[in-house]
Coordinates of C-alpha atoms in Angstrom, one line a residue:
M114 CA -9.8 30.1 -1.0
D115 CA -12.6 30.1 -3.5
R116 CA -13.1 27.2 -5.8
V117 CA -11.0 27.5 -8.9
N118 CA -12.0 26.1 -12.3
A119 CA -10.0 22.9 -12.3
T120 CA -9.6 23.0 -16.1
T121 CA -7.8 26.4 -16.0
P122 CA -4.0 26.2 -15.8
A123 CA -2.4 27.9 -12.9
A124 CA -0.6 31.2 -13.8
P125 CA 3.2 31.0 -13.9
S126 CA 4.9 32.2 -10.7
D127 CA 8.3 32.8 -9.3
D128 CA 8.3 29.1 -8.3
P129 CA 10.0 27.2 -11.2
A130 CA 8.2 24.0 -10.3
R131 CA 4.8 25.7 -10.5
A132 CA 5.7 27.5 -13.6
A133 CA 6.7 24.3 -15.2
F134 CA 3.5 22.6 -14.2
A135 CA 1.5 25.5 -15.6
A136 CA 3.3 25.1 -18.9
L137 CA 2.3 21.4 -19.0
R138 CA -1.3 22.4 -18.9
T139 CA -1.2 24.6 -22.0
P140 CA -2.2 23.1 -25.3
E141 CA 1.5 22.7 -26.3
G142 CA 2.2 20.9 -23.0
E143 CA -0.8 18.6 -23.3
Q144 CA 0.2 17.8 -26.8
L145 CA 3.7 16.8 -25.6
L146 CA 2.4 14.7 -22.9
A147 CA 0.1 12.8 -25.3
E148 CA 3.1 12.2 -27.6
L149 CA 5.2 10.9 -24.7
R150 CA 2.5 8.5 -23.4
D151 CA 4.3 5.3 -24.6
H152 CA 7.8 6.6 -24.8
D153 CA 10.6 4.3 -23.7
P154 CA 12.7 5.9 -20.9
A155 CA 15.7 4.2 -22.2
D156 CA 15.5 6.4 -25.3
E157 CA 14.9 9.6 -23.3
L158 CA 18.1 11.4 -24.4
A159 CA 17.3 10.9 -28.1
T160 CA 13.7 11.9 -27.5
A161 CA 14.6 15.0 -25.6
T162 CA 17.1 16.0 -28.4
R163 CA 14.4 15.6 -31.0
L164 CA 11.7 17.4 -29.1
R165 CA 13.9 20.4 -28.2
R166 CA 14.1 21.2 -31.9
T167 CA 10.5 22.3 -31.9
H168 CA 9.7 23.0 -28.2
P169 CA 11.3 25.0 -25.4
A170 CA 13.9 23.0 -23.5
E171 CA 12.2 23.7 -20.1
L172 CA 8.9 22.4 -21.4
V173 CA 10.5 19.3 -22.8
S174 CA 12.2 18.5 -19.5
A175 CA 8.9 19.0 -17.6
A176 CA 7.0 16.8 -20.0
L177 CA 9.5 14.0 -19.9
G178 CA 9.5 14.1 -16.1
Q179 CA 5.7 14.0 -16.0
A180 CA 5.6 11.2 -18.5
R181 CA 7.9 9.1 -16.2
L182 CA 5.6 9.8 -13.3
R183 CA 2.5 8.8 -15.2
Q184 CA 4.2 5.5 -16.2
R185 CA 5.0 4.8 -12.5
A186 CA 1.5 5.8 -11.4
V187 CA -0.2 3.2 -13.6
A188 CA 0.5 0.6 -11.0
K189 CA -1.6 2.5 -8.4
F190 CA -4.2 4.3 -10.6
G191 CA -4.5 2.1 -13.7
A192 CA -3.7 3.4 -17.2
T193 CA -7.0 5.0 -17.9
D194 CA -6.7 7.5 -15.0
A195 CA -2.9 7.7 -14.7
Y196 CA -2.4 9.0 -18.2
R197 CA -5.0 11.8 -17.6
M198 CA -3.7 12.8 -14.2
Y199 CA -0.7 14.9 -13.1
F200 CA 1.8 13.9 -10.4
T201 CA 4.7 15.0 -8.3
P202 CA 7.5 12.6 -7.3
N203 CA 6.3 12.6 -3.7
G204 CA 2.7 12.4 -4.9
V205 CA 3.3 9.1 -6.8
E206 CA 5.2 7.7 -3.8
Q207 CA 2.7 8.6 -1.1
A208 CA -0.6 8.4 -3.0
T209 CA -3.1 5.7 -2.0
R210 CA -3.6 2.9 -4.4
T211 CA -7.0 3.3 -6.1
S212 CA -8.3 -0.1 -4.9
V213 CA -7.6 0.9 -1.3
A214 CA -9.0 4.4 -1.6
T215 CA -12.1 2.9 -3.2
H216 CA -12.6 0.5 -0.3
R217 CA -12.2 3.3 2.2
A218 CA -14.6 5.6 0.3
A219 CA -17.2 2.7 0.2
R220 CA -17.1 2.3 4.0
F221 CA -17.8 6.0 4.4
A222 CA -20.5 6.0 1.8
G223 CA -22.1 2.9 3.3
L224 CA -22.6 4.9 6.6
G225 CA -24.4 7.7 4.8
V226 CA -21.4 10.1 4.7
R227 CA -22.1 12.8 2.1
S228 CA -19.2 15.3 2.8
V229 CA -15.6 14.8 3.9
A230 CA -12.8 17.1 4.8
D231 CA -9.7 15.4 3.2
L232 CA -6.7 16.8 5.2
C233 CA -3.2 16.4 3.7
C234 CA -4.9 15.5 0.3
G235 CA -1.6 15.2 -1.7
I236 CA -2.3 14.9 -5.4
G237 CA -5.9 13.9 -4.7
G238 CA -6.1 10.1 -4.9
D239 CA -8.4 9.7 -1.9
A240 CA -10.5 12.7 -2.9
I241 CA -11.0 11.2 -6.3
A242 CA -12.3 7.9 -4.7
L243 CA -14.5 9.8 -2.3
A244 CA -16.0 11.9 -5.1
R245 CA -16.6 8.8 -7.2
A246 CA -18.6 7.4 -4.3
G247 CA -20.8 10.4 -4.5
I248 CA -19.2 12.3 -1.6
S249 CA -18.5 16.0 -1.7
V250 CA -14.9 16.7 -0.7
L251 CA -12.9 19.6 0.7
A252 CA -9.3 18.6 -0.2
V253 CA -6.6 20.5 1.7
D254 CA -2.8 20.6 1.3
R255 CA -0.4 23.3 2.4
D256 CA 2.0 22.9 -0.5
P257 CA 0.9 25.2 -3.4
L258 CA 2.2 23.0 -6.2
T259 CA 0.6 19.9 -4.7
A260 CA -2.7 21.7 -4.3
E261 CA -2.6 22.8 -7.9
V262 CA -1.9 19.2 -9.0
A263 CA -4.9 18.0 -7.0
R264 CA -7.1 20.6 -8.5
A265 CA -5.9 19.7 -12.0
N266 CA -6.7 16.0 -11.3
A267 CA -10.2 16.7 -10.2
G268 CA -10.8 18.6 -13.4
A269 CA -9.1 16.0 -15.6
L270 CA -11.3 13.2 -14.2
G271 CA -14.5 15.3 -14.4
L272 CA -14.9 15.6 -10.6
A273 CA -14.4 19.3 -10.1
G274 CA -18.0 19.7 -9.1
L275 CA -17.5 17.5 -6.1
I276 CA -13.9 18.4 -5.1
E277 CA -12.9 21.8 -3.8
V278 CA -9.1 22.1 -3.4
R279 CA -7.8 24.5 -0.8
C280 CA -4.1 25.4 -0.2
A281 CA -3.9 25.9 3.5
D282 CA -2.5 24.6 6.8
V283 CA -4.7 21.7 7.8
T284 CA -4.5 22.7 11.4
E285 CA -6.4 25.9 10.6
I286 CA -9.3 24.2 8.8
D287 CA -12.8 24.2 10.4
T288 CA -14.1 20.7 9.8
A289 CA -17.3 21.1 11.7
P290 CA -19.5 21.5 8.5
Y291 CA -18.4 18.1 7.3
D292 CA -19.9 14.6 7.9
A293 CA -16.5 13.1 8.3
V294 CA -12.7 13.8 8.3
F295 CA -10.0 11.9 6.5
V296 CA -6.4 12.6 7.6
D297 CA -3.3 11.3 5.7
P298 CA -0.2 12.8 7.5
A299 CA 3.0 13.0 5.6
R300 CA 5.2 10.0 6.6
R301 CA 8.3 11.0 4.6
G302 CA 10.8 13.7 5.2
G303 CA 14.1 14.9 3.8
R304 CA 15.8 11.7 5.0
G305 CA 13.2 9.3 3.8
R306 CA 10.5 7.3 5.5
I307 CA 9.4 8.5 9.0
F308 CA 8.7 5.7 11.6
D309 CA 7.9 7.8 14.7
P310 CA 4.2 8.7 14.5
E311 CA 4.8 11.9 16.4
A312 CA 7.2 12.9 13.6
Y313 CA 4.5 12.7 11.0
S314 CA 3.4 16.0 9.5
P315 CA 1.0 16.7 11.2
P316 CA 1.8 14.5 14.2
L317 CA -0.3 11.5 14.9
S318 CA -1.5 13.1 18.2
W319 CA -2.9 16.1 16.3
A320 CA -4.5 13.9 13.7
T321 CA -6.1 11.7 16.3
A322 CA -7.5 14.8 18.1
A323 CA -8.9 16.1 14.8
A324 CA -10.5 12.7 14.2
L325 CA -12.1 12.5 17.6
K326 CA -13.8 15.9 17.1
A327 CA -15.6 14.7 13.9
P328 CA -18.8 12.6 13.8
R329 CA -16.8 10.0 11.8
A330 CA -13.2 9.9 10.7
A331 CA -10.5 7.9 9.1
L332 CA -6.8 8.3 9.8
K333 CA -4.3 6.7 7.4
I334 CA -1.1 5.4 9.1
A335 CA 1.8 3.2 8.2
P336 CA 1.0 -0.5 8.5
G337 CA 4.0 -1.0 10.8
V338 CA 2.6 1.3 13.4
P339 CA 3.1 -0.1 17.0
H340 CA -0.2 -1.3 18.4
E341 CA 0.4 0.6 21.6
A342 CA 0.3 3.8 19.6
I343 CA -3.4 3.1 18.7
G344 CA -5.8 4.6 21.1
P345 CA -8.8 2.6 22.4
E346 CA -11.3 4.9 20.6
A347 CA -10.2 3.6 17.2
E348 CA -11.2 0.6 15.1
A349 CA -7.9 -0.4 13.5
E350 CA -7.9 -1.9 10.0
W351 CA -5.0 -3.3 8.0
I352 CA -5.5 -3.6 4.3
S353 CA -3.6 -5.8 1.8
D354 CA -4.0 -5.8 -2.0
G355 CA -3.0 -8.8 -4.0
G356 CA -1.3 -10.2 -0.9
D357 CA 0.8 -7.1 -0.2
V358 CA 0.0 -5.0 2.9
K359 CA -0.6 -1.4 1.7
E360 CA -1.7 0.5 4.8
A361 CA -3.5 0.7 8.0
V362 CA -6.5 2.9 8.8
L363 CA -7.9 4.0 12.1
W364 CA -11.6 4.6 12.1
Y365 CA -13.5 6.7 14.6
G366 CA -17.1 7.5 15.3
E367 CA -20.5 6.1 14.7
G368 CA -20.6 2.9 12.8
F369 CA -17.2 1.7 13.8
A370 CA -16.1 -0.6 16.6
P371 CA -13.7 1.1 19.1
G372 CA -10.9 -1.3 20.2
A373 CA -11.5 -3.8 17.4
F374 CA -8.9 -5.1 15.0
R375 CA -9.7 -5.8 11.3
A376 CA -7.8 -7.3 8.4
T377 CA -9.2 -6.7 4.9
L378 CA -8.0 -8.4 1.8
L379 CA -8.4 -6.8 -1.6
P380 CA -9.6 -7.3 -4.3
S381 CA -12.0 -9.8 -2.7
G382 CA -13.0 -7.6 0.2
A383 CA -12.8 -10.4 2.7
T384 CA -12.6 -9.1 6.2
L385 CA -11.5 -10.7 9.4
T386 CA -12.3 -9.0 12.7
A387 CA -11.8 -9.4 16.4
P388 CA -13.3 -7.2 19.1
A389 CA -10.1 -6.9 21.0
P390 CA -6.5 -8.4 21.0
L391 CA -6.6 -12.1 21.1
P392 CA -4.7 -14.4 23.6
A393 CA -1.5 -16.0 22.5
P394 CA -2.2 -19.1 20.4
P395 CA -0.8 -22.6 21.2
V396 CA 2.6 -23.8 19.9
G397 CA 3.2 -27.4 18.8
P398 CA 4.9 -29.7 16.4
V399 CA 4.8 -29.3 12.6
G400 CA 1.9 -31.2 11.1
R401 CA 1.1 -32.3 7.6
Y402 CA -0.1 -28.8 6.6
L403 CA 1.4 -25.4 6.9
Y404 CA -0.6 -22.1 6.6
E405 CA 0.8 -18.8 5.8
P406 CA -1.5 -16.0 6.9
D407 CA -2.0 -12.9 4.7
G408 CA 0.2 -10.0 5.8
A409 CA -2.8 -7.9 6.9
V410 CA -3.8 -10.7 9.3
I411 CA -0.4 -10.8 10.8
R412 CA -0.2 -7.0 11.1
A413 CA -3.6 -6.9 12.8
H414 CA -2.4 -9.6 15.3
L415 CA -5.2 -11.9 14.2
V416 CA -3.1 -15.0 13.6
A417 CA -4.6 -16.5 16.8
D418 CA -8.0 -16.3 15.1
I419 CA -6.6 -18.4 12.2
V420 CA -5.2 -20.9 14.6
E421 CA -8.5 -21.3 16.3
R422 CA -10.4 -21.6 13.0
C423 CA -8.2 -24.4 11.6
G424 CA -7.7 -26.2 14.9
G425 CA -3.9 -25.8 14.5
R426 CA -1.0 -24.3 16.3
L427 CA 2.1 -22.1 15.7
V428 CA 5.4 -23.7 14.7
D429 CA 7.2 -21.3 17.0
E430 CA 5.8 -18.7 19.4
T431 CA 7.6 -15.9 17.5
I432 CA 6.8 -17.0 13.9
A433 CA 3.5 -16.5 12.1
Y434 CA 3.3 -19.9 10.4
V435 CA 0.4 -22.0 11.4
T436 CA 0.5 -25.8 11.2
G437 CA -2.3 -28.4 11.4
D438 CA -3.1 -32.0 10.8
E439 CA -6.2 -31.4 8.6
P440 CA -6.5 -29.4 5.3
Y441 CA -8.1 -26.0 5.8
S442 CA -9.2 -23.5 3.2
S443 CA -9.6 -19.8 3.8
P444 CA -9.1 -16.5 1.9
Y445 CA -6.9 -15.4 4.8
V446 CA -4.2 -18.0 4.4
A447 CA -2.1 -19.8 1.7
G448 CA -2.0 -23.5 2.4
Y449 CA 0.8 -26.0 1.8
E450 CA 1.3 -29.7 2.3
I451 CA 4.6 -30.4 4.0
T452 CA 6.5 -33.4 2.8
D453 CA 9.9 -33.0 4.6
R454 CA 11.3 -31.3 7.7
L455 CA 15.0 -30.9 8.0
P456 CA 17.3 -29.1 10.4
F457 CA 18.8 -26.1 8.6
N458 CA 21.5 -27.6 6.4
M459 CA 22.3 -26.4 2.8
K460 CA 24.0 -29.6 1.7
K461 CA 21.1 -31.8 2.9
L462 CA 18.6 -29.5 1.1
K463 CA 20.6 -29.6 -2.1
A464 CA 20.7 -33.4 -2.0
L465 CA 17.0 -33.7 -1.4
L466 CA 16.1 -31.3 -4.2
R467 CA 18.4 -33.1 -6.6
E468 CA 16.8 -36.4 -5.6
R469 CA 13.3 -35.0 -6.2
Q470 CA 14.5 -33.4 -9.5
V471 CA 13.3 -30.0 -8.5
G472 CA 14.0 -27.3 -11.1
V473 CA 11.7 -24.6 -9.8
L474 CA 12.1 -23.6 -6.1
T475 CA 9.9 -21.1 -4.3
V476 CA 11.7 -19.8 -1.1
K477 CA 9.8 -18.4 1.8
K478 CA 11.3 -17.3 5.0
R479 CA 10.4 -16.0 8.5
G480 CA 13.0 -15.9 11.2
S481 CA 15.9 -16.6 8.8
A482 CA 18.7 -14.4 7.6
V483 CA 19.2 -16.4 4.4
E484 CA 18.4 -14.5 1.2
P485 CA 16.2 -16.5 -1.2
E486 CA 18.2 -15.7 -4.3
E487 CA 21.4 -16.8 -2.7
L488 CA 19.8 -20.1 -1.6
R489 CA 18.5 -20.8 -5.1
R490 CA 21.9 -20.0 -6.6
R491 CA 23.6 -22.5 -4.3
M492 CA 21.1 -25.2 -5.0
K493 CA 22.0 -25.5 -8.7
L494 CA 18.5 -26.5 -9.5
S495 CA 17.7 -28.9 -12.4
G496 CA 14.6 -31.0 -13.2
P497 CA 11.0 -30.9 -14.2
H498 CA 9.4 -30.6 -10.7
A499 CA 8.6 -27.7 -8.4
A500 CA 8.8 -27.3 -4.6
T501 CA 8.4 -24.7 -1.9
V502 CA 10.9 -24.4 1.0
F503 CA 10.2 -22.5 4.2
L504 CA 13.3 -21.2 6.1
T505 CA 12.1 -20.7 9.6
R506 CA 12.3 -21.7 13.2
V507 CA 10.5 -24.5 14.8
A508 CA 10.5 -24.5 18.6
G509 CA 13.4 -22.1 18.4
A510 CA 15.6 -24.2 16.1
P511 CA 16.5 -23.2 12.5
T512 CA 14.5 -25.5 10.3
M513 CA 13.7 -26.1 6.6
L514 CA 10.2 -27.3 5.7
I515 CA 9.6 -28.6 2.1
G516 CA 6.3 -29.0 0.5
H517 CA 3.9 -27.7 -2.2
P518 CA 0.8 -25.5 -2.4
L519 CA -2.6 -27.0 -1.7
G520 CA -5.0 -27.1 -4.6

C-alpha cells in the first residue's frame, strides 16, 4: 500500500465505523470534537440533544464517542497529544503509555536504529514515540479502521513524514529492509484478556521467530508472562511507571543481553539487572525495617538482588517483603520502620490503633485475603496519627506488621 497523506480523511465506505471516522475528520467533525473537548460525560444526553439540532445525529454520536475516548486517553498520552489524536475503544485500552513507549524508543535509538517495522501497530502509540526519536517507521495493522486511525494520528502530530501506515497481515510483511522489528501482539479477544501467549494474535511463537530474524527486535508481552515462556535468546525487561507495572519487553539482537532480567522504573529510568535468574534468598525473622520492592523488581524475579544489597532476608519464602536490621535506601524499594508485629487478629489491631490514635491507615497486603477497605471500615479509625499495616505471612503464619514509611 502506498503512503497516504495522513491529513486526508479516508473516504466513506460500507463499514459504518470507518464512515463515522471519516465524518469526524471533516471540518464539521473537527469543529464538533473541539467543542466537546471539556464536556462533562454526565451531561451527555443534554449535550447530544442540543447538538443534534444543528448536526447529523450519526456525526454527533461519533463525536461524543471520540470525545470520551480522548478523555480516557489523557492518562496515557497527556492532554496535549490526546486531544489531537483519534482512538478506538480497543486502541485506548491496549495502547502503550507514552512514557513507556518513549523509553523503548530511546533504547532503540541509542543503539543506532534508524528504521523499525512496527507490527500490530494499533492506533500508533509506539510508532509515534519511535518517530519522535528520529526513527523511520513502517506501522502495520490488519484492521482497516485501526490503520486509518494510526495514519490520522501520524498526521495530527506532524509525523507523517516518518510513519508509513500499511493495512496488511503482519505475517506477510518483509522486515528485511529494516534495522529493527517491534511486535505488539493483540492480547485481548472477544472474551477479554488473553493469558495464554500462544493465543495472542499473532501467537508468541510467531512473534519470537520474527524477532529472531531481525538484527534487533523488541516484543511487547504481558507483565505476568511465565518466565518459562521466555526463550534464552531474549533479554527480558519489566517496566513500571509511577510504581505500577505496565508491561514486559523481550529484547533480541546486538546490544542486548540474552538470558538477562531487567527491571526499569519510570519516570526515573533506574534500571536493575541480573545476568541470569538469581538463587533463592534467605528467609528469617522480621527486623526493624521492612522493604517493599517495586512491582517490576518482583516480576523480574530480582527480589534476591534487593535482599543481597540491603543485607536482609525475606519474611516468608513465598512473600516478596524484605526485612532487615539496618535502614536501606534505594529507588527499587519503599522502606518502612516496623513498630509492632501481631498474629492476625482484628480485635487486637483495632485496640492497638485506638491506643495509638490512628485516624489514617494505609493497608498493604501480600498473602492475605482480607480486603483493605473492609479492614479500614471495621477499625472505626479516629485520631490525628497515621500508620501502615501489612497483612502478610511470616514463616507461614498470618501476621500483621504495623509501622510507618522511612523518610
